[in-house]
Phi, psi and omega in degrees: 000312183295323180290325178297314187293320181298318186291319176308305184292329177293331176283345182234166179236148169282124184298314183297310182294329175296325178295324178281321187243356191093160191267013169270350177249141192257129188259115177249068184259064188229138181296332186286353187273132186244160175305325182299334183293317175295324178303323185289345176298138188274342175247219190246125172249128173253123189241130173258107168280133184207154177254121174311342183269348173249160172308132178278169176287124191299333191259014182299318186291319177288333174287320177302315186299315186293329186260000177314125177089347173253300170232131178292125184247123198235137177244132186236111171293099186301335186279337174271340182239099180289351174278350183234028174310320182282342187274154178202142175080201189264152177213129184266135182244119180206132176049042174085002182234163185217159168200149183285149176258133178260010186239149176231351181291147186301318175313301182299316181290320172305306177306313186300312170305304189291324175302315179296329180295306181304318179293329172290320175299316186297318175296324177281338173303133187292143186278134180291134181287125183243152176288157179287150176290145176282174176301325179289322174300318182296339180294141181293137167253144183295163179315122180268128182270155173303164174323319179272003181052035172239337174265122186270128178278122192247152177211178175297336181283327189236359185305301188291330171303302182310309179296327183282321178295338184257131175255017179263150181304135183228110180273114182243129178255130177268112185238169175218141181306332181270356194269117174311312186296326179294314176302331166284327171296314187305314175299323174293337177288306189299314177289327175292317176293327176299309184299315179286338176285325190273346170277356173067031170276155185268063182234150168216158184241135182227157172236145173234122180277107191290331175295340174250002184224067181291335178288319181297323184293321186279324178288342175254009171062049174284115191243335181216176185225139004281151165245124189247131172235143167265123177257110185213135177056036175083007185238135178255133182223149181290145187252119175246021184279198179300147172251009172268151185306306188299323175296321180292322174305306183297324181288329176289323185293331183293330184264356187275152174274202177291145188283154181283131174270108182278143172277133174283104192228005174195159172305330183292317190290310181310303183300324178295315189281314196247349186278142169130142186304316188260015181251136173259140182229128179260119177257118187252130177245109191262158173296156185304157183291335180282348182250011174210205185222173179295317183286323176305307185304311185286335175293315188297319182297318183288326170298315181297329176291326167292327171291325178291323187286323176293339189250006183304316183286345185264015180060048169253120161275147164241133179228163177227165165216160180277138174297125184088341178299317173235083185303319185296295183317309184304306181309315185286312189282326185247333187098158188293332183269359183291144188210004177253126183229146010290146180223172172199167172212150174253149177208161177228117184281337182297319183262348174061047171230157179216168164204144185284147167280122187245003181266194175293145192273079176239161181293310191291325180288324186283325182293318178290318179311311191279335191293126184292337165312330179274156183273124176281111179278136168076036175293135177226148172306137172298133185279334174208172177295150186270132181223149183231130173269153177290143177192166179289143173282154178303135183276001187082001181253168173284169178287146181242120185280143178261130183247135173283146176317130181277147177229137180281164176296332181280342172295320183277327178264331188102150187286327185291337179279354191263000000 
């Protein structure tokens, strides 16, 4: 009876309200309407809950006119409907679910309403028939990454495993193929992930196609697109920050610990950390492990880590190599006759220039030397392309000297010769 009553009111308009706000808004000011009546609606409802003593949303009539024939806009006087006494502002009802809208501008409300329509349509679309998967196809595959290998593609198959394996902050965007805002977000996400990866910080970015992973979308209360969630310490929270690269990078850097100072053991690592027109790279050449100790090297790396953390916002990457391990790189940046270590140089592959560090080996002086805010003295054009050969990473241990077996003089010469 209650639903029939609501339907009857949705089919007619209140004259007084129509005169105030326009004939595109349905006035439902009846005591018998309950929350489940709105949930029983088959389409999408946009409901304005208001108190006659308080100002209503000024754009409501324009919203209703724009959405006419697509989304029904309803006004509900909470003073006349005690069942909604706690409600206030705009609320979307769709597919048995509802969510409050924290926006009131025409463009933002229209966008949220159309997202709800699209999501409802996607849910109703019949699933395409597919042939049964083979045993090989059914096997779990590790998290797949995008073509640029920086944003992790997540699905219902790998979501829990990937996030459970990671103790790092994980920013996940739930997107839809038809969503215009998502198409704008994805390249920004990709560039932000690339920047964070090259900085060596322990944070990750991921994407979920919500239309193909409805269970995940429902579990995390995804109502519109894109919806971005921050996963940290096993908990998810809404991300309300910038959707542009710079804002995403700054937000994630604020959550990250000290960046990793990578050892250059391949050309791929060099390109990841040091390549790019706007990036500065500090390359530290540390003494050979035979000339120091594991503890001594770890102290140097801890110091370089602090330098890297302080220079994260300045787009400075910090890497290290063992003296003599990358002779081509060392000869170009330090010169063929250089023999004193530790040593360092800064370089820009985009501008093809570099300069050597000539001061005392202290944290403050190295930080000042590498900071782009300081004037780089002695910049020189790179004499040749920079190449890094593939080698094993340092295992964190002291070097083990190999001693040859000792022989006595008699073993070598025989007793009769002595």
